[in-house]
Each structure stands twice: as C-alpha cells, then as structure tokens.
Coordinates of C-alpha atoms and ligand atoms in Angstrom, one line a residue:
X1372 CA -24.3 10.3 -3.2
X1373 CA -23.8 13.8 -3.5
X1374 CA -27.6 15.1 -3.1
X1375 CA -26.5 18.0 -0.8
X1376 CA -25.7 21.0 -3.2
X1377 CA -27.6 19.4 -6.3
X1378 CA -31.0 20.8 -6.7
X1379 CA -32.1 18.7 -10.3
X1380 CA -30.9 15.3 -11.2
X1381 CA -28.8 14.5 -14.5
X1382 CA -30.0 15.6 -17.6
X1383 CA -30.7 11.9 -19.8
X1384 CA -27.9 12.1 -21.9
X1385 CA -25.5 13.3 -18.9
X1386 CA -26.6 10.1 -16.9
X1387 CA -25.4 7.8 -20.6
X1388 CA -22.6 9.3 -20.6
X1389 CA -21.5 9.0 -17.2
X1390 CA -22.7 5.5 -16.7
X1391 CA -20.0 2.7 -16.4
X1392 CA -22.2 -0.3 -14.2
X1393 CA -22.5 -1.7 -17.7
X1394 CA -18.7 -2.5 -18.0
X1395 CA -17.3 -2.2 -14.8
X1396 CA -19.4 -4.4 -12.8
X1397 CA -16.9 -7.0 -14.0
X1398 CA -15.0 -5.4 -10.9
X1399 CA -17.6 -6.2 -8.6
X1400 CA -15.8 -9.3 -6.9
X1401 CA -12.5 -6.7 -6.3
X1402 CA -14.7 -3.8 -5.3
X1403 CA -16.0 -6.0 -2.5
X1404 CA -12.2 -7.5 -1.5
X1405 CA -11.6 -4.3 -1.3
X1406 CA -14.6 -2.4 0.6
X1407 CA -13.7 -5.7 3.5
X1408 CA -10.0 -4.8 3.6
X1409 CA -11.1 -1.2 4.2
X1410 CA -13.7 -1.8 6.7
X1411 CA -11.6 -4.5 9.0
X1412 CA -9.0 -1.8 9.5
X1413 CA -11.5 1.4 10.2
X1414 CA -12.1 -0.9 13.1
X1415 CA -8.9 -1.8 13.8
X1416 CA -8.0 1.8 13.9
X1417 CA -11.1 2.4 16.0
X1418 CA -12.5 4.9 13.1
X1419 CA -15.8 2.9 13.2
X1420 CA -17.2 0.4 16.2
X1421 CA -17.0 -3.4 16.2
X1422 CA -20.6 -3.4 15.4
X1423 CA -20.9 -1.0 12.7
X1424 CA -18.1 -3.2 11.2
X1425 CA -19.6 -6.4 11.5
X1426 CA -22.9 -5.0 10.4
X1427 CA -20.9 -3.9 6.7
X1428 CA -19.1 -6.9 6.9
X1429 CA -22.1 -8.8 6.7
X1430 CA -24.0 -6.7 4.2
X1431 CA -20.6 -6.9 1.9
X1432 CA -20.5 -11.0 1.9
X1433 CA -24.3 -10.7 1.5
X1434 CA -24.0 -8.7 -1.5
X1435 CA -20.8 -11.3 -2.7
X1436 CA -23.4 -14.2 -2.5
X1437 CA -26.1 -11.7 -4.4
X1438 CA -23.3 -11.1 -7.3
X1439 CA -21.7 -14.7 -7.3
X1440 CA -25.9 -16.0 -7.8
X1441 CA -26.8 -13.8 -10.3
X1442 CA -29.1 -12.1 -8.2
X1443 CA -27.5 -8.7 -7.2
X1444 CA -29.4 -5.7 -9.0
X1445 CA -27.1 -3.9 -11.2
X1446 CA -28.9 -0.7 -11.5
X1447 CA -27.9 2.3 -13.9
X1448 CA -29.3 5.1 -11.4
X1449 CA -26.2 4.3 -9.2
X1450 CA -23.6 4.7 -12.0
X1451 CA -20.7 2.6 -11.2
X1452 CA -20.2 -0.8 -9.3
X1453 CA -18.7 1.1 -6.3
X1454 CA -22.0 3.4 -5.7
X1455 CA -24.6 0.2 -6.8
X1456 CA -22.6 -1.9 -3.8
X1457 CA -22.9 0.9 -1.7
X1458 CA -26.7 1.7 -2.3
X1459 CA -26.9 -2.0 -2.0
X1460 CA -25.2 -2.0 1.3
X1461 CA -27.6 0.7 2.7
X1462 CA -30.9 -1.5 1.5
X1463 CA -29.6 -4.2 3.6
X1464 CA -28.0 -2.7 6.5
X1465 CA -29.6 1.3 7.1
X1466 CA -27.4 3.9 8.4
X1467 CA -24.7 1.5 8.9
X1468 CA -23.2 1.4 5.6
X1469 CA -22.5 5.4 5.6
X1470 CA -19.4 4.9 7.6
X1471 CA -17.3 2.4 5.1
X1472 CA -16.5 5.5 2.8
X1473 CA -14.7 6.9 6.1
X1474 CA -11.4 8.2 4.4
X1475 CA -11.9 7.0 1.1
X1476 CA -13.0 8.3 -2.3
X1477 CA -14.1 6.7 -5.3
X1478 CA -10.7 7.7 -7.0
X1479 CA -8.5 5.3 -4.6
X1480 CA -11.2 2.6 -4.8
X1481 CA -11.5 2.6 -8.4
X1482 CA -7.8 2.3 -8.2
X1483 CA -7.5 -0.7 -6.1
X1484 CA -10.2 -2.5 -7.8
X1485 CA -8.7 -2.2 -11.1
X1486 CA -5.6 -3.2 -9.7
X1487 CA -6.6 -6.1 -8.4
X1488 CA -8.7 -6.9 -11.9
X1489 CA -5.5 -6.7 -13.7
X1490 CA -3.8 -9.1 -11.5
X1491 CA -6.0 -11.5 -12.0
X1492 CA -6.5 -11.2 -15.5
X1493 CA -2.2 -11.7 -15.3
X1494 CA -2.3 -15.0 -12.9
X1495 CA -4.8 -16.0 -15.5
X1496 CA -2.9 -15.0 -18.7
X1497 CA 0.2 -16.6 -16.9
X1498 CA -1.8 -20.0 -15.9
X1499 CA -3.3 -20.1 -20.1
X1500 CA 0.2 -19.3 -21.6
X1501 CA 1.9 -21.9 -19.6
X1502 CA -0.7 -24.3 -21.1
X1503 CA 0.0 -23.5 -24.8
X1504 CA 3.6 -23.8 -23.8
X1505 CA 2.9 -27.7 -22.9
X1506 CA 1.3 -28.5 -25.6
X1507 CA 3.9 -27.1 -28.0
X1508 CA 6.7 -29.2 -25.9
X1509 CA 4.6 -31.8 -26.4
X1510 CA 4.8 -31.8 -30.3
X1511 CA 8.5 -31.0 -29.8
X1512 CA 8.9 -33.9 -27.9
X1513 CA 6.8 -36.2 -30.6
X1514 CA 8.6 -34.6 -33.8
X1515 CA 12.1 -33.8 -32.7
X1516 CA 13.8 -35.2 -35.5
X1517 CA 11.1 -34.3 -38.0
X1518 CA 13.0 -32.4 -41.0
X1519 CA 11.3 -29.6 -42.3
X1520 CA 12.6 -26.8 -44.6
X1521 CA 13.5 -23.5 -42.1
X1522 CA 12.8 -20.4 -44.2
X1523 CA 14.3 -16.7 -44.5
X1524 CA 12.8 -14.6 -46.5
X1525 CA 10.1 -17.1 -46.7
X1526 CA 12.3 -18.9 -49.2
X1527 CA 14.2 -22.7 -48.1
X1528 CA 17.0 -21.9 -46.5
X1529 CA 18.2 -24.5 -44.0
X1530 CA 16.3 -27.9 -43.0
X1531 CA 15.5 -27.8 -39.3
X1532 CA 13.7 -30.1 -37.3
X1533 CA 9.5 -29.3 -36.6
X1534 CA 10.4 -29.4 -32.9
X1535 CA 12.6 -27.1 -32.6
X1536 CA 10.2 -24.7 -34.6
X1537 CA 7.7 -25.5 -31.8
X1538 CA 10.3 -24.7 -29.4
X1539 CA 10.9 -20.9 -30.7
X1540 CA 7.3 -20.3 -29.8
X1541 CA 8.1 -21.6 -26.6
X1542 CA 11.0 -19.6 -26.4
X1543 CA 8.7 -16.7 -27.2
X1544 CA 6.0 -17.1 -24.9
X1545 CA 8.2 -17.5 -21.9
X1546 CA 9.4 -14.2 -22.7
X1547 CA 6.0 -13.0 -22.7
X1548 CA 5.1 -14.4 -19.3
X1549 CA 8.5 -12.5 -18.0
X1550 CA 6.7 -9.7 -19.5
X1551 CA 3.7 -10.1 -17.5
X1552 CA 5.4 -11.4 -14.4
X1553 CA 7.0 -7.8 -14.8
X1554 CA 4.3 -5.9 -14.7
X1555 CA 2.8 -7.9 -11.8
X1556 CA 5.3 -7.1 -10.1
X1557 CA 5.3 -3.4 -10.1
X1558 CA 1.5 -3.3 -10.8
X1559 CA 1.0 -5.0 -7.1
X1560 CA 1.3 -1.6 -4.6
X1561 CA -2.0 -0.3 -2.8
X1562 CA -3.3 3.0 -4.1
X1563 CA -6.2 2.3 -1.0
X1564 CA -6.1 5.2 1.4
X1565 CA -5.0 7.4 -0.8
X1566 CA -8.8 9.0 -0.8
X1567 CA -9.5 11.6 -3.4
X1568 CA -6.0 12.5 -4.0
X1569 CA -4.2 14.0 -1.0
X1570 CA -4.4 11.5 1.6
X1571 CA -6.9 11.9 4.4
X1572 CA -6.7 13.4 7.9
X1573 CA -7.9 10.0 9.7
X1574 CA -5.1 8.1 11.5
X1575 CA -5.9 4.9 9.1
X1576 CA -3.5 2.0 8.5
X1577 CA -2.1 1.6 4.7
X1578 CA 0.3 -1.3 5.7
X1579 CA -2.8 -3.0 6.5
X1580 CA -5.2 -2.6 3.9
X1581 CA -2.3 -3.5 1.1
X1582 CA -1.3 -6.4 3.4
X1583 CA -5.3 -7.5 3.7
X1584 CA -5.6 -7.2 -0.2
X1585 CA -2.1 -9.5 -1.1
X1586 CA -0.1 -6.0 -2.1
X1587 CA 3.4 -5.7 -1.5
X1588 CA 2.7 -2.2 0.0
X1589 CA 1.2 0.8 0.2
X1590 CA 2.3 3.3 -2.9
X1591 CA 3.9 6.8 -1.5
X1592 CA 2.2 9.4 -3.1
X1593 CA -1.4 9.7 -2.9
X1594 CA -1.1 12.1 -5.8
X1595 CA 0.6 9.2 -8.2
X1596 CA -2.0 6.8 -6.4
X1597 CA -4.8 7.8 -7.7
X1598 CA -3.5 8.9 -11.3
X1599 CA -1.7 6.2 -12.2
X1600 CA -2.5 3.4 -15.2
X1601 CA 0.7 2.7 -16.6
X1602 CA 0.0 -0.7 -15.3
X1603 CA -3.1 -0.8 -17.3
X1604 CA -0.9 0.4 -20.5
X1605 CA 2.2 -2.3 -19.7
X1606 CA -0.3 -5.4 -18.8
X1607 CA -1.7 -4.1 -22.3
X1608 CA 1.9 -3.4 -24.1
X1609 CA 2.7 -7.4 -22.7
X1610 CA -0.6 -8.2 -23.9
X1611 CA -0.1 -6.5 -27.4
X1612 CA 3.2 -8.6 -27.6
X1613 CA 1.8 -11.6 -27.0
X1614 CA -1.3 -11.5 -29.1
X1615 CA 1.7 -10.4 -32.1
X1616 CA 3.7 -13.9 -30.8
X1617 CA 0.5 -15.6 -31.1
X1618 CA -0.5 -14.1 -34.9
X1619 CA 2.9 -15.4 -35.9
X1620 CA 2.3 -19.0 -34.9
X1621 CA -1.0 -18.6 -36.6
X1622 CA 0.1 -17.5 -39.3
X1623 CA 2.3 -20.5 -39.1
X1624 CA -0.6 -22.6 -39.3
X1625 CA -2.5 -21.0 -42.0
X1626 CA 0.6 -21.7 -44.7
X1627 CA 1.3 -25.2 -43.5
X1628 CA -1.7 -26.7 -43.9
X1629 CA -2.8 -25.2 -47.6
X1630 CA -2.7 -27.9 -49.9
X1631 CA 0.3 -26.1 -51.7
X1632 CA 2.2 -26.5 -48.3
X1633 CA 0.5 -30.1 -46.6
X1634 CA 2.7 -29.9 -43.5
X1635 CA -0.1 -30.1 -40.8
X1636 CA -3.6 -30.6 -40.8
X1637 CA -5.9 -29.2 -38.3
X1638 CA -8.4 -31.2 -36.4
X1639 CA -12.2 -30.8 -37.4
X1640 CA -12.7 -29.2 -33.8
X1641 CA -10.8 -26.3 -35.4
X1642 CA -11.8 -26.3 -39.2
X1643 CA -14.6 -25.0 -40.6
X1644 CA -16.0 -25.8 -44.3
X1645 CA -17.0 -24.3 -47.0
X1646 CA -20.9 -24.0 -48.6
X1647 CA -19.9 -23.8 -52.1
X1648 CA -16.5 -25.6 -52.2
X1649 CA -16.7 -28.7 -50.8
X1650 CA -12.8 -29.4 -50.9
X1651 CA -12.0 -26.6 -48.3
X1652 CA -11.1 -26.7 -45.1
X1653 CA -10.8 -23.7 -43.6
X1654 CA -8.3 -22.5 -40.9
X1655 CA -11.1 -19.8 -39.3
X1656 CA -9.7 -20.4 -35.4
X1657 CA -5.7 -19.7 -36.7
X1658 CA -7.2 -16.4 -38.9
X1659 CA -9.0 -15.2 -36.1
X1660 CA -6.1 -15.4 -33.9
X1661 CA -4.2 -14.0 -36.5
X1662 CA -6.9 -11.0 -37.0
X1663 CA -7.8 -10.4 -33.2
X1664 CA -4.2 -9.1 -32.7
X1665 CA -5.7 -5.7 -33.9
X1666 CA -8.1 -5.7 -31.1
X1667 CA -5.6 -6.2 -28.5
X1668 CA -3.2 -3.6 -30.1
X1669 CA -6.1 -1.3 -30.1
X1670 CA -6.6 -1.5 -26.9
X1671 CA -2.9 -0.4 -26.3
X1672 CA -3.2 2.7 -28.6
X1673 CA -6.9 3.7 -27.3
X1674 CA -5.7 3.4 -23.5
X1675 CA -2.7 5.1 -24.2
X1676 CA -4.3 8.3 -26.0
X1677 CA -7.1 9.0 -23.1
X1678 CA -4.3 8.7 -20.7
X1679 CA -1.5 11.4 -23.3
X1680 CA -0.7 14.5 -21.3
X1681 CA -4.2 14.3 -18.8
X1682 CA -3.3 16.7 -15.6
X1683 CA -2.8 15.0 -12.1
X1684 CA -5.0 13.9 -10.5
X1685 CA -8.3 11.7 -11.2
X1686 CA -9.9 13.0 -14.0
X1687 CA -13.3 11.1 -15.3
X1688 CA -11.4 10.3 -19.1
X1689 CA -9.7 7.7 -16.6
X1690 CA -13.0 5.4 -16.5
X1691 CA -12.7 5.1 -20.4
X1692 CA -9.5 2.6 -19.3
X1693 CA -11.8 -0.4 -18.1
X1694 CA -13.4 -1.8 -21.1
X1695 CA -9.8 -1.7 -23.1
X1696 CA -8.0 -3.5 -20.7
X1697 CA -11.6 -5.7 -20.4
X1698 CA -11.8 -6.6 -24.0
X1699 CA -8.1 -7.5 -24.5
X1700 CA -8.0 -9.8 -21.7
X1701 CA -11.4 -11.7 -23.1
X1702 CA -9.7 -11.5 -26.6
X1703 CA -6.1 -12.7 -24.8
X1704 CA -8.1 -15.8 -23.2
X1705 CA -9.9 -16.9 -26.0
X1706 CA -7.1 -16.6 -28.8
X1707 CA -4.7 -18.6 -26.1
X1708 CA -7.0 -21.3 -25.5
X1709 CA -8.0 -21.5 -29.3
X1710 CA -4.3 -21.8 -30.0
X1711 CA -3.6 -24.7 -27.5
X1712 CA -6.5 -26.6 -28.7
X1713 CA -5.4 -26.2 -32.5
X1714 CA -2.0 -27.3 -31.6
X1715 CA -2.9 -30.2 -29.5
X1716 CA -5.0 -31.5 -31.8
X1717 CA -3.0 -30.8 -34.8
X1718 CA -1.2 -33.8 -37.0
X1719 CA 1.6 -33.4 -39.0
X1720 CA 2.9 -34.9 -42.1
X1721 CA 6.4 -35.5 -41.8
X1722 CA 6.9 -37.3 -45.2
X1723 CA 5.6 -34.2 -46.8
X1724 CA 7.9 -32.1 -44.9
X1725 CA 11.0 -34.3 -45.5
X1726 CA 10.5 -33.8 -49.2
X1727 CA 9.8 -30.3 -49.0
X1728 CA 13.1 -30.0 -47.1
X1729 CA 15.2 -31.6 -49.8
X1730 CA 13.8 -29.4 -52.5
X1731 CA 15.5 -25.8 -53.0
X1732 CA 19.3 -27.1 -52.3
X1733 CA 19.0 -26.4 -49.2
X1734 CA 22.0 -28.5 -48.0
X1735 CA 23.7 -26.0 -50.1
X1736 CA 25.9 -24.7 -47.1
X1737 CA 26.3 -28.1 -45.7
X1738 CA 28.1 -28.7 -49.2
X1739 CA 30.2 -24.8 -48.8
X1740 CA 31.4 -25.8 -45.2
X1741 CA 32.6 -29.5 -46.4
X1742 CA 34.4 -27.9 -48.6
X1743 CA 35.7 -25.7 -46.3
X1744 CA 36.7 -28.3 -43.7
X1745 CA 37.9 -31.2 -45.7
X1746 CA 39.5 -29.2 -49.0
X1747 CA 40.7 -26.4 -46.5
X1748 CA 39.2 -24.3 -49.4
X1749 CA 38.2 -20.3 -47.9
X1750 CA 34.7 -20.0 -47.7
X1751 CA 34.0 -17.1 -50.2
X1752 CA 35.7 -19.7 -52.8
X1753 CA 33.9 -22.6 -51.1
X1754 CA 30.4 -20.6 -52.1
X1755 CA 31.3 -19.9 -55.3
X1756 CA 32.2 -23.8 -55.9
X1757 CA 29.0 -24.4 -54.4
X1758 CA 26.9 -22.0 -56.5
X1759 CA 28.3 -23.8 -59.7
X1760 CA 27.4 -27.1 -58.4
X1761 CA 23.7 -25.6 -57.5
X1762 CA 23.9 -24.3 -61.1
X1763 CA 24.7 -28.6 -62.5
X1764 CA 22.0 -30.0 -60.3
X1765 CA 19.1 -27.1 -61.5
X1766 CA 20.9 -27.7 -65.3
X1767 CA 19.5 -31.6 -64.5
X1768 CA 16.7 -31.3 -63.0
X1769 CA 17.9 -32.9 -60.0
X1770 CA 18.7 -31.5 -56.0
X1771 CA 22.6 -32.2 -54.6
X1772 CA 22.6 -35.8 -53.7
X1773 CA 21.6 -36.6 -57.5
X1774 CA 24.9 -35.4 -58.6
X1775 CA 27.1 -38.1 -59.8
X1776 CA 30.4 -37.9 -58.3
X1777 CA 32.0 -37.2 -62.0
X1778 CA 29.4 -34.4 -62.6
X1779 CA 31.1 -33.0 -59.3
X1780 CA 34.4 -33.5 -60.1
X1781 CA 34.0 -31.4 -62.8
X1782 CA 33.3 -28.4 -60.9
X1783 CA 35.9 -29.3 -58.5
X1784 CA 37.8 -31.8 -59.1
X1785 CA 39.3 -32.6 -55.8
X1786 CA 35.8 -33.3 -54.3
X1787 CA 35.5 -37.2 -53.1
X1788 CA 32.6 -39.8 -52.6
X1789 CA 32.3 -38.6 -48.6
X1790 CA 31.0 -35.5 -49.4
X1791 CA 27.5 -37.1 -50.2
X1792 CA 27.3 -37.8 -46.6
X1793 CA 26.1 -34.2 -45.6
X1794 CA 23.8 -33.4 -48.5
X1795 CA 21.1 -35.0 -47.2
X1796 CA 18.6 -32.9 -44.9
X1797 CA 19.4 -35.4 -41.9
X1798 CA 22.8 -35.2 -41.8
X1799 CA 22.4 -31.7 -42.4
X1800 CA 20.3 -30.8 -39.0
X1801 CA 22.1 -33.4 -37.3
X1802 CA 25.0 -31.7 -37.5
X1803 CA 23.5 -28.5 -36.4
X1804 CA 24.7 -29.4 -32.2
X1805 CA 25.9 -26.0 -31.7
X1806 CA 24.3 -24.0 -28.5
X1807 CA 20.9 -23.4 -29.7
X1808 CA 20.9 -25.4 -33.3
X1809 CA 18.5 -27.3 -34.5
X1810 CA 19.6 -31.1 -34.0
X1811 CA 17.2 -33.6 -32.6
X1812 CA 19.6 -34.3 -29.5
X1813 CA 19.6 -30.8 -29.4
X1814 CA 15.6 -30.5 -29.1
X1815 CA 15.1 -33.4 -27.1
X1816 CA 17.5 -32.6 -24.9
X1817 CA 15.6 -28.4 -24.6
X1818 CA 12.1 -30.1 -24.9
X1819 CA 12.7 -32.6 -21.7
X1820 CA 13.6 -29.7 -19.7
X1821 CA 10.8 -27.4 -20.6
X1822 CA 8.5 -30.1 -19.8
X1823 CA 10.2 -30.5 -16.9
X1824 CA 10.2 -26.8 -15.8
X1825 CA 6.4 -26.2 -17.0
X1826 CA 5.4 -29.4 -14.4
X1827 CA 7.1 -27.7 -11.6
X1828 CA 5.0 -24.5 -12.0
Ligands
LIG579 N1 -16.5 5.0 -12.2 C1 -15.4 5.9 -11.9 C2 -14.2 5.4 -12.8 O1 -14.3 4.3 -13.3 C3 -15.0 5.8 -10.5 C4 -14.2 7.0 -10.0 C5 -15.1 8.2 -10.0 N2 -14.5 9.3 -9.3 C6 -14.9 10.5 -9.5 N3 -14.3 11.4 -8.9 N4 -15.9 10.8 -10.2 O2 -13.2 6.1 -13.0

C-alpha cells in the first residue's frame, strides 16, 4: 500500500508486531458498512464515476458474502482488515478499487469501524441485560412474600422478602443499561472524512456518510476524530461496572446455596461435581462470573494506560485498543447469559429462609419501634429496653416470640400481649410499606411494573 518510497519489505519480527488481521478482522462486517457509505457519496459528490462506484460496490457485497461464508482469505501480508478488504477488492475488481481510499486514511476508517463495533456490542449488551432483568422479575414476581434474613455487615439484620432482593439487581442493572445507553449516545458521531487527521481537500459530504452509517453526525474536529477512544474507555468503565453488579449477584449465589446457608439450589445445567467428593455440588458458572470481573476490569485499566498522555493525533499504540474492548464484550456476553440461565433455572427454599429469618432477633427493631409507638417510650430508651429483652431470650435459648409475656414484663413492665404481633418476621416485612421497603405489596406492586416496562422494550 505504500510500495513507492520502500525499497525492502518488513523485517519478520516488524511484520508480528504490526499485524492486527488476527483480532481486528472481527471489524470486518463495519469496515465494509463503512467502505459502502464512503463509496455511495464519492459518487454522489462526483469524486469517482457511477461506474467505478458500482464496480466497488459490487466487489464490497462480494467480499460481505466471502466473510459472512467463511470463505474470505484473511491474509497476514496485508496487515489489518481495512488493507486485506482492499487487496481483496483489487483481486476482484482491478484498477477500480484504487479510487475508494479517495479522501480517506486508515486513521478515520479505523475510527468508524470501531465505532460502529462498539455500538453493536452496546445494542447487544443492552438486548442481554434486559434479559437477566426478566428473569430476576420473574422470581420477584414468584417469591414476593418469601421472608429471608437481609444482612449488614453480613450479619441478620432485618427480614426482607427474596423478591425484593431480586429487585435490587434489577434496580442495578437498569442503571447499568443508562450507563451504556450513555455512552451510545455520545459514542454515535462520524469520525469518517476526517482522513489522516486534518480533513481532506476533496469537496466530500460528512452529513452523508454519518447519515448512511446510522450516526447522529459528523464530529467537528478532524484532529479529535481520529484520536479519540474515550468511547472505547466509557463502553469499558459501563462494562467494568456491570461485570462488578454481576460478581455481586454471584456472589450471592455462591453463599446461598452452601449447605451452611440452603436458600437456593442451582439447576444441574449450572453445577458441576466433584471427582473425589461425591456430596458437592459446585457453583463453577456463579465463581466464574464472580472471577471474570478481573478480565473486564483489566481491560479498563490496560486501555486506559496505552491511551495516558499519547500526543494527538493517530499514533499505532491506538490499535492495541481492539482486543480489550473485544475480550470484555465476549466476557460481558457470556457472564450475562450464564447469569440468566442460573437464575432462571434456580429453586429456592423458602422454609429454609423463613427459619433463617427468625434466628438472630432480627425483629429486634420491630420490638424498639413498638415500644416507641404504643409506650410513647424515646427510642434511645426503647433500644436499650430492647437490648435487655434480646439479652432474656439469648439467656433461654429462645428468639423474641418465645418470650412469655411475664418474662417481658419484667424488663418492662408496661409491655402488653399486642406486642407479639410484630415479632414475627411477617409482620415485620409487612410493615415495611414505606417508599422503597421491602413489603410483599410493595414488591409486587415494583415487580408488575418492571415486567411491564421490560415487555414494552
Ligand atoms: N490497524 C490500524 C489500527 O488498528 C489501522 C490504522 C492504521 N493507521 C496508520 N496510520 N498506520 O489502528
């Protein structure tokens, strides 16, 4: 491609390092989009003829059928995808397929393709995240009023109810699709046209080209066109924040189904055994997720240190950005879909969590507020009656309800029989109806209209 001033070829270990066909081929379907878009307007603007354009045009969708058959020859001599489709293009068409790189440079069509990659992988991401999102209002819908002990600290706090549990995630991941939505948004501007990096003397058409390839517009400095990757870094930084959102529910998964814990158990699909303990059921998929999180994360940090304090404009560190933003995105896909099929499939045991629930006192501030509202007693005083009645029930071996009355009359003796009616763990996260609380009208209520909203997109 540049033959002219060269008199040698590349020394062997010049040509590995350069080489990038083996990773950014995965661009091939975008580097053709965008060789059409850029052809269709040099004929528009009358930089090449009708016939030299339909000519290209038909060598490009030849070389799209090639690719999309498995039969296009990927060849390392040519470097990147951009100069193998090229090379390609002058095999099938001859002299022809010299004119498409009329006011254009690898630098803004590296650009655009990448661009257009990273979109994709987003309507993906936002198509797979919208999936695990169902099937986690699914379970909310099923286990609404399911009482299971909420933790701080990973201690019992409060019982709350397993759907609205599923429901944070939910919660979570919609924030992550805002996230990526974002980054779509700003991500979605044509750096095509702005050639090597100062624009090009050719009366071409940016409007058109960005219109062509589904961008909002053309960007307005050929300069910043060509340099940019922050939108490589914030579909990664979303990315990096969803794959943590994701470890989290995993890590979920992991505790509740040990045999110490029993709250779920995961399908076979998702369990693997073990070939010396035959008890064992492993949770490999919801460790993996957890694990792969470092991947994605790495990909952050390892994009965001070739791209520290590198000069304007294009400088060749900038093709190290593919395979980061490549790998995350396989490691995105597969950790989402493993996720949605563990949760789908997963059963829980709601017996096992009730029980769990009503260990550790943990209607302990259900008591302090009854106090509170029905002895008009202040609630530092109100936790300190309730800390002494804690202290009876661990004296007997028993949780709150198996307190007689007497036993907590003696702590406070103006205490009546009603006040057994909020130590159990349903009253408690029945009463829990505040904006956001855990009540089963209350997660019923959210669950109905996420299902609702995730049908409508
Ligand atoms: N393969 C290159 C990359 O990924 C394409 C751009 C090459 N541009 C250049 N001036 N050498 O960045």
């Amino acid at each position: 491609m540049w033959g002219g001033r060269f008199a040698a070829g590349p020394d062997e270990v010049m040509a590995a390092i350069n080489v990038s066909i083996g990773f950014d081929r995965r661009m091939a379907k975008q580097d053709i989009e965008g060789s059409l878009a850029h052809v269709r307007m040099l004929e528009a603007t009358r930089l090449i003829s009708a016939e030299d354009s339909s000519a290209i045009q038909g060598g490009l969708n030849t070389i799209a059928s090639e690719i999309r058959e498995g039969r296009f020859p990927f060849r390392e001599a040519y470097e990147d995808i951009h100069m193998n489709v090229e090379a390609r293009l002058a095999e099938l068409i001859g002299t022809a397929a010299g004119r498409l790189h009329t006011a254009r440079s690898r630098n803004d069509q590296v650009a655009t393709d990448f661009r257009l990659w990273v979109r994709d992988a987003i309507d993906a991401g936002l198509d797979q995240i919208g999936e695990l999102m169902s099937a986690l209002v699914d379970k909310a819908i099923a286990h609404a009023a399911v009482v299971m002990p909420g933790f701080t600290h990973m201690q019992s706090a409060q019982p709350v109810t397993f759907g609205h549990h599923c429901l944070a995630f939910v919660e979570m991941f919609e924030r992550d699709r805002g996230r990526l939505r974002d980054a779509r948004a700003r991500l979605n501007e044509s750096p095509l046209g702005a050639a090597a990096l100062a624009g090009t003397s050719f009366p071409i058409d940016r409007a058109m080209t960005a219109k062509t390839l589904g961008f909002d517009r053309p960007m307005r400095n050929s300069l910043d066109a060509v340099s940019a990757r922050d939108f490589a870094m914030e579909y990664l930084a979303a990315g990096s924040i969803l794959a943590i959102h994701m470890s989290r529910l995993a890590e979920e998964i992991i505790v509740w189904s040990t045999a110490q814990f029993g709250f779920v158990r995961l399908s076979d699909r998702f369990s693997t055994g073990s070939s010396i303990m035959p008890q064992k059921r492993n949770p490999d998929a919801a460790e993996l997720v957890r694990g792969k999180t470092g991947r994605v994360i790495g990909s952050l940090i390892g994009l965001m240190t070739v791209m520290k304090a590198l000069p304007l404009a294009y400088a060749k560190d900038m093709q190290e950005d593919k395979e980061a933003v490549f790998a995350a995105a396989d490691t995105l896909s597969l950790c989402l879909a493993a996720l949605t099929g563990m949760i789908g499939d997963l059963t829980i045991n709601p017996d096992r969590m009730h029980a769990s629930a009503s260990a550790g006192f943990a209607t302990a501030t259900d008591l302090a507020d009854w106090l509170v509202v029905q002895l008009k007693m202040p609630f530092r005083e109100a936790h300190h009656v309730t800390g002494r009645l804690v202290k009876a029930a661990e004296k007997k071996g028993v949780d709150l309800t198996g307190l007689t009355l007497a036993e907590m009359k003696a702590v406070e003796p103006q205490i009546v029989e009603s006040v057994f009616d909020v130590l159990t763990v349903d009253s408690s996260v029945a009463s829990r109806s505040s904006l956001g609380g855990t009540s089963p009208d209350n997660v019923r209520r959210e669950a109905e209209t996420w299902r609702d909203k995730l049908k409508l997109q």
